[in-house]
Amino acid sequence: MSPKESKEPSALSSTRGRSRYRWICGFLFVGVIVLAAILLSVFLSKGRKQTDPTTGVSNAMPGGPSMPGGNYGASDDEPYPWGDEFANLTQNEVIHVCDEPVSTFSADVDTTSYSFCRRMLNNGDTIQPNAVRAEEMINYFDYAYPLPVSEDQPFEPTVMVSNSPWNLGKNLLHIGIKGFDIVPTERRPSNIVFLIDCSGSMGGNDRLPLVKESIKLLLATLSPQNDAVAIVTYSSEVKVVLEPTFVYHEEQILEALHQLEAGGGTSGAGGLALAYDLAEHNFNANGVNRIILATDGDFNIGTTNNDDLETFVSKKREKGIFLSVLGFGYGNYKDSRMKALANNGNGVAVYIDTINEAKKVLVTEAQATLFPIAKDVKFQLAFNPSTVSGYRLIGYEKRLLQQEDFDDDTVDAGEIGSGHTVTVLYEFDPVPQQNSGNIDEICNGTKDHLPGTQEEDQFPEFEEDDFASLKIRYKAPDEDTSNLITRKITKGDTRLSAGVNNQDSAVQSLRGSFANSHVAEDVLSVYRDFDWATAVAGFAQVLRGGELIDGYSYDDIILLAERSKGEDLYGYREEFIMLVQKAKQAQQ
């Protein structure tokens, strides 16, 4: 064969090789594109056609959920720059007693606001005002209010009136209750379903790994023979990872936890439906039946509308299954959804950012977190126009109720757990002694013409030294009819600052501690606790801009907190003082 003839097959072979190479490369390129499209549809698509367990409606129908990044629920949710979402909140304003003498609201023992704000401050981030809820910051701390002697009346109000530290001439009304503390050996058995978000957004170390460690801590507080737990997970799909299992099978439970991994979409509504089904199937009529949801709150498959989720959870609550929410994560935290679920599920909403916070919520306060002593707890105060001209409730903006809701046992309100404390602060304007008189003279009309006083037994008869009348309604955990506690708040409840001889010294005293070392130790403890709550309330208001307090500063807060810290067994109060110092430094 000639050289020329030998080159022709070689050239043909080379051409064919290049053709095959191009064809293979093109095939691989198309394959990569197709694979990327499939992955995007799995992780990001919300339009999957499936029937949602909570509504029975296909989520691919018109009017279904929006695509990622859109509004998912109530229109008052405000995204933080990194994706955290909190409901818009406007602080309570001063209300004139002659216009609206009766104030009604639900109890609230959630603590998310404090721990989330702590994380922002520790990270050096700017505080989002809507993340600051005064009642959740105040109620983060435990207070040594007197305990009730019997579970028959699970709490009794402790009341004190003092000078306002931030507005000269105004008073602060403090109301504190501490729930009956169940003896551990007498607590009822538990049927607990852990509902764990295993979606892709839970992949960080402060999310699913922290969830696992938190649950391990809680397991150590449960009764091996009496308490049973189950695990349901949700991501792109929902499944039962652990059937109801008594805690003495600890290795089996820990193995189920160990295998959990983050990935996929977020079928939260489907997870809720399966968790409730499992809790109902294992319902303990003589025990506590509770779902504990651990999530960052980001639902993107199935029902995502808050109103629909609230309705679903409310119906399940009527069957005796309560829902509590443990929040995790930072950057896409959906706080308003957490609150909506917990409030309608007769549970608490807390935020866990560290293992120490997990210990606080699930070990130190485990009984309060798990075991309710009262539900649908409501407060109502009727102010006396003869002695109070105006008032402002500090916090509880999202827990306000209509006056008629107080006596309506069908209206849902907050739950209180074993040993829980609830603290309420009002700032009010006292009527000067020389101007006090009867209601007709002060409000230019008779008592019967005051707004909200026409209903029978709604507006009390006042004595001349009465500031207000306090009512508290609550139900036992297994009952549907409420009980009533009443108490008059009088000038006899007033505590004056010591050593106040003139206006300058009065201001100095107001900036510092109210505690008086000449009173009995048990009374002094209550004084210190109310002072501490005042310091925390001041901090919350300053973080929100301080518009309603007159020049009260971080230094004032630190001074009052240091003087009223008292016993600090776990260091929570010292940590608070350090947070105030960080906020002060960030302001400079």
Short mmCIF file of N, CA, C and O in Angstrom, two decimals, residues 92 103-108 134-135 138-139 143 145 157-161 172-177 377-381 383 392-396 400 416 421-427 470-472 489 529-530 533-534 537:
data_model
loop_
_atom_site.label_atom_id
_atom_site.label_comp_id
_atom_site.label_asym_id
_atom_site.label_seq_id
_atom_site.Cartn_x
_atom_site.Cartn_y
_atom_site.Cartn_z
N ASN A 92 -47.97 49.89 72.27
CA ASN A 92 -49.19 50.42 72.86
C ASN A 92 -49.00 51.89 73.24
O ASN A 92 -47.96 52.27 73.79
N SER A 103 -59.02 47.29 80.11
CA SER A 103 -57.94 46.74 79.31
C SER A 103 -57.95 45.21 79.44
O SER A 103 -57.97 44.68 80.55
N THR A 104 -57.93 44.49 78.30
CA THR A 104 -58.04 43.03 78.30
C THR A 104 -56.99 42.44 77.39
O THR A 104 -56.78 42.91 76.27
N PHE A 105 -56.32 41.38 77.85
CA PHE A 105 -55.31 40.73 77.03
C PHE A 105 -55.08 39.31 77.52
O PHE A 105 -55.50 38.91 78.61
N SER A 106 -54.38 38.54 76.69
CA SER A 106 -54.06 37.15 76.99
C SER A 106 -52.69 37.05 77.63
O SER A 106 -51.78 37.81 77.32
N ALA A 107 -52.53 36.08 78.52
CA ALA A 107 -51.20 35.78 79.07
C ALA A 107 -50.29 35.29 77.95
O ALA A 107 -50.74 34.77 76.93
N ASP A 108 -48.98 35.47 78.15
CA ASP A 108 -48.01 35.04 77.15
C ASP A 108 -46.72 34.66 77.87
O ASP A 108 -46.17 35.47 78.62
N ALA A 134 -41.64 43.36 74.36
CA ALA A 134 -41.30 43.61 75.77
C ALA A 134 -41.72 42.46 76.68
O ALA A 134 -40.97 42.04 77.56
N GLU A 135 -42.94 41.91 76.46
CA GLU A 135 -43.42 40.87 77.37
C GLU A 135 -42.57 39.60 77.28
O GLU A 135 -42.36 38.90 78.29
N ILE A 138 -39.32 40.34 79.23
CA ILE A 138 -39.56 40.33 80.68
C ILE A 138 -39.77 38.90 81.18
O ILE A 138 -39.21 38.49 82.19
N ASN A 139 -40.59 38.14 80.46
CA ASN A 139 -40.95 36.80 80.92
C ASN A 139 -39.89 35.75 80.61
O ASN A 139 -40.08 34.57 80.92
N TYR A 143 -39.07 34.58 88.29
CA TYR A 143 -39.26 35.51 89.40
C TYR A 143 -39.78 34.75 90.62
O TYR A 143 -40.56 33.81 90.48
N TYR A 145 -42.01 35.05 92.82
CA TYR A 145 -43.32 35.43 93.36
C TYR A 145 -43.83 34.30 94.26
O TYR A 145 -43.49 33.13 94.06
N PRO A 157 -52.20 36.46 92.24
CA PRO A 157 -51.46 37.64 91.80
C PRO A 157 -50.71 38.34 92.93
O PRO A 157 -51.21 38.47 94.05
N THR A 158 -49.50 38.77 92.62
CA THR A 158 -48.71 39.64 93.48
C THR A 158 -48.68 41.01 92.81
O THR A 158 -48.37 41.11 91.62
N VAL A 159 -49.00 42.05 93.56
CA VAL A 159 -49.21 43.38 92.98
C VAL A 159 -48.37 44.42 93.72
O VAL A 159 -48.21 44.36 94.94
N MET A 160 -47.85 45.38 92.96
CA MET A 160 -47.14 46.50 93.56
C MET A 160 -47.25 47.71 92.65
O MET A 160 -47.24 47.57 91.42
N VAL A 161 -47.34 48.89 93.25
CA VAL A 161 -47.34 50.16 92.51
C VAL A 161 -46.10 50.94 92.94
O VAL A 161 -45.81 51.04 94.14
N LEU A 172 -45.79 53.02 87.95
CA LEU A 172 -45.77 51.70 87.34
C LEU A 172 -46.61 50.76 88.18
O LEU A 172 -46.45 50.69 89.40
N LEU A 173 -47.49 50.02 87.52
CA LEU A 173 -48.25 48.97 88.17
C LEU A 173 -47.63 47.63 87.76
O LEU A 173 -47.54 47.33 86.57
N HIS A 174 -47.19 46.86 88.74
CA HIS A 174 -46.58 45.55 88.50
C HIS A 174 -47.57 44.47 88.93
O HIS A 174 -48.10 44.53 90.05
N ILE A 175 -47.78 43.49 88.08
CA ILE A 175 -48.61 42.34 88.42
C ILE A 175 -47.80 41.09 88.09
O ILE A 175 -47.28 40.95 86.97
N GLY A 176 -47.65 40.20 89.05
CA GLY A 176 -46.90 38.98 88.82
C GLY A 176 -47.66 37.76 89.29
O GLY A 176 -48.32 37.80 90.35
N ILE A 177 -47.62 36.69 88.52
CA ILE A 177 -48.18 35.41 88.96
C ILE A 177 -47.16 34.32 88.72
O ILE A 177 -46.39 34.37 87.76
N VAL A 377 -55.59 31.62 79.75
CA VAL A 377 -55.41 32.57 80.85
C VAL A 377 -55.54 33.99 80.30
O VAL A 377 -54.82 34.38 79.38
N LYS A 378 -56.47 34.75 80.88
CA LYS A 378 -56.74 36.11 80.42
C LYS A 378 -56.66 37.09 81.59
O LYS A 378 -57.02 36.74 82.72
N PHE A 379 -56.21 38.29 81.30
CA PHE A 379 -56.17 39.38 82.28
C PHE A 379 -57.15 40.47 81.85
O PHE A 379 -57.28 40.76 80.65
N GLN A 380 -57.77 41.08 82.84
CA GLN A 380 -58.60 42.26 82.56
C GLN A 380 -58.48 43.24 83.72
O GLN A 380 -58.66 42.87 84.89
N LEU A 381 -58.16 44.48 83.38
CA LEU A 381 -58.09 45.54 84.38
C LEU A 381 -59.09 46.63 84.04
O LEU A 381 -59.16 47.07 82.89
N PHE A 383 -59.78 50.41 85.18
CA PHE A 383 -59.13 51.50 85.91
C PHE A 383 -60.17 52.47 86.47
O PHE A 383 -61.21 52.73 85.84
N ARG A 392 -50.87 52.85 80.06
CA ARG A 392 -50.22 52.21 78.90
C ARG A 392 -49.75 50.83 79.31
O ARG A 392 -48.96 50.68 80.24
N LEU A 393 -50.21 49.82 78.61
CA LEU A 393 -49.75 48.45 78.83
C LEU A 393 -48.41 48.28 78.11
O LEU A 393 -48.31 48.56 76.91
N ILE A 394 -47.38 47.84 78.82
CA ILE A 394 -46.06 47.66 78.24
C ILE A 394 -45.96 46.25 77.67
O ILE A 394 -45.93 45.26 78.40
N GLY A 395 -45.95 46.15 76.35
CA GLY A 395 -45.90 44.86 75.68
C GLY A 395 -47.28 44.27 75.47
O GLY A 395 -48.30 44.96 75.60
N TYR A 396 -47.32 43.00 75.08
CA TYR A 396 -48.56 42.24 74.83
C TYR A 396 -49.37 42.80 73.66
O TYR A 396 -50.57 42.57 73.57
N LEU A 400 -53.62 41.36 72.65
CA LEU A 400 -54.76 42.14 73.10
C LEU A 400 -56.07 41.46 72.72
O LEU A 400 -56.19 40.84 71.66
N ILE A 416 -50.24 28.39 80.69
CA ILE A 416 -49.19 28.55 81.70
C ILE A 416 -48.79 27.16 82.19
O ILE A 416 -49.64 26.34 82.54
N THR A 421 -43.77 31.81 85.35
CA THR A 421 -44.11 33.13 85.87
C THR A 421 -44.56 34.02 84.73
O THR A 421 -44.04 33.92 83.61
N VAL A 422 -45.52 34.88 85.01
CA VAL A 422 -46.00 35.89 84.06
C VAL A 422 -45.94 37.24 84.76
O VAL A 422 -46.46 37.38 85.88
N THR A 423 -45.32 38.20 84.12
CA THR A 423 -45.20 39.55 84.69
C THR A 423 -45.84 40.55 83.74
O THR A 423 -45.63 40.50 82.52
N VAL A 424 -46.63 41.45 84.31
CA VAL A 424 -47.35 42.48 83.54
C VAL A 424 -47.00 43.84 84.12
O VAL A 424 -47.00 44.02 85.35
N LEU A 425 -46.69 44.80 83.26
CA LEU A 425 -46.41 46.17 83.70
C LEU A 425 -47.32 47.15 82.96
O LEU A 425 -47.43 47.09 81.73
N TYR A 426 -47.95 48.01 83.71
CA TYR A 426 -48.67 49.18 83.17
C TYR A 426 -47.98 50.43 83.69
O TYR A 426 -47.60 50.52 84.87
N GLU A 427 -47.83 51.42 82.83
CA GLU A 427 -47.47 52.76 83.28
C GLU A 427 -48.76 53.58 83.28
O GLU A 427 -49.52 53.53 82.32
N LEU A 470 -58.54 44.14 89.23
CA LEU A 470 -57.90 43.12 88.42
C LEU A 470 -58.74 41.85 88.42
O LEU A 470 -59.19 41.39 89.47
N LYS A 471 -58.94 41.29 87.22
CA LYS A 471 -59.58 39.99 87.07
C LYS A 471 -58.67 39.08 86.24
O LYS A 471 -58.06 39.54 85.27
N ILE A 472 -58.61 37.82 86.64
CA ILE A 472 -57.86 36.83 85.87
C ILE A 472 -58.77 35.62 85.66
O ILE A 472 -59.34 35.10 86.61
N ILE A 489 -56.70 46.80 93.28
CA ILE A 489 -55.38 47.41 93.36
C ILE A 489 -55.57 48.80 93.94
O ILE A 489 -56.28 49.64 93.37
N ASP A 529 -37.42 41.65 92.30
CA ASP A 529 -37.92 41.06 91.06
C ASP A 529 -38.68 42.07 90.22
O ASP A 529 -38.53 42.11 89.00
N PHE A 530 -39.49 42.89 90.86
CA PHE A 530 -40.21 43.91 90.10
C PHE A 530 -39.25 44.95 89.55
O PHE A 530 -39.44 45.46 88.43
N ALA A 533 -37.69 43.34 86.49
CA ALA A 533 -38.63 43.38 85.36
C ALA A 533 -38.70 44.79 84.77
O ALA A 533 -38.82 44.96 83.55
N THR A 534 -38.61 45.80 85.64
CA THR A 534 -38.62 47.19 85.17
C THR A 534 -37.39 47.48 84.31
O THR A 534 -37.47 48.13 83.26
N ALA A 537 -37.91 45.80 80.97
CA ALA A 537 -38.90 46.56 80.20
C ALA A 537 -38.29 47.83 79.64
O ALA A 537 -38.56 48.22 78.49
#
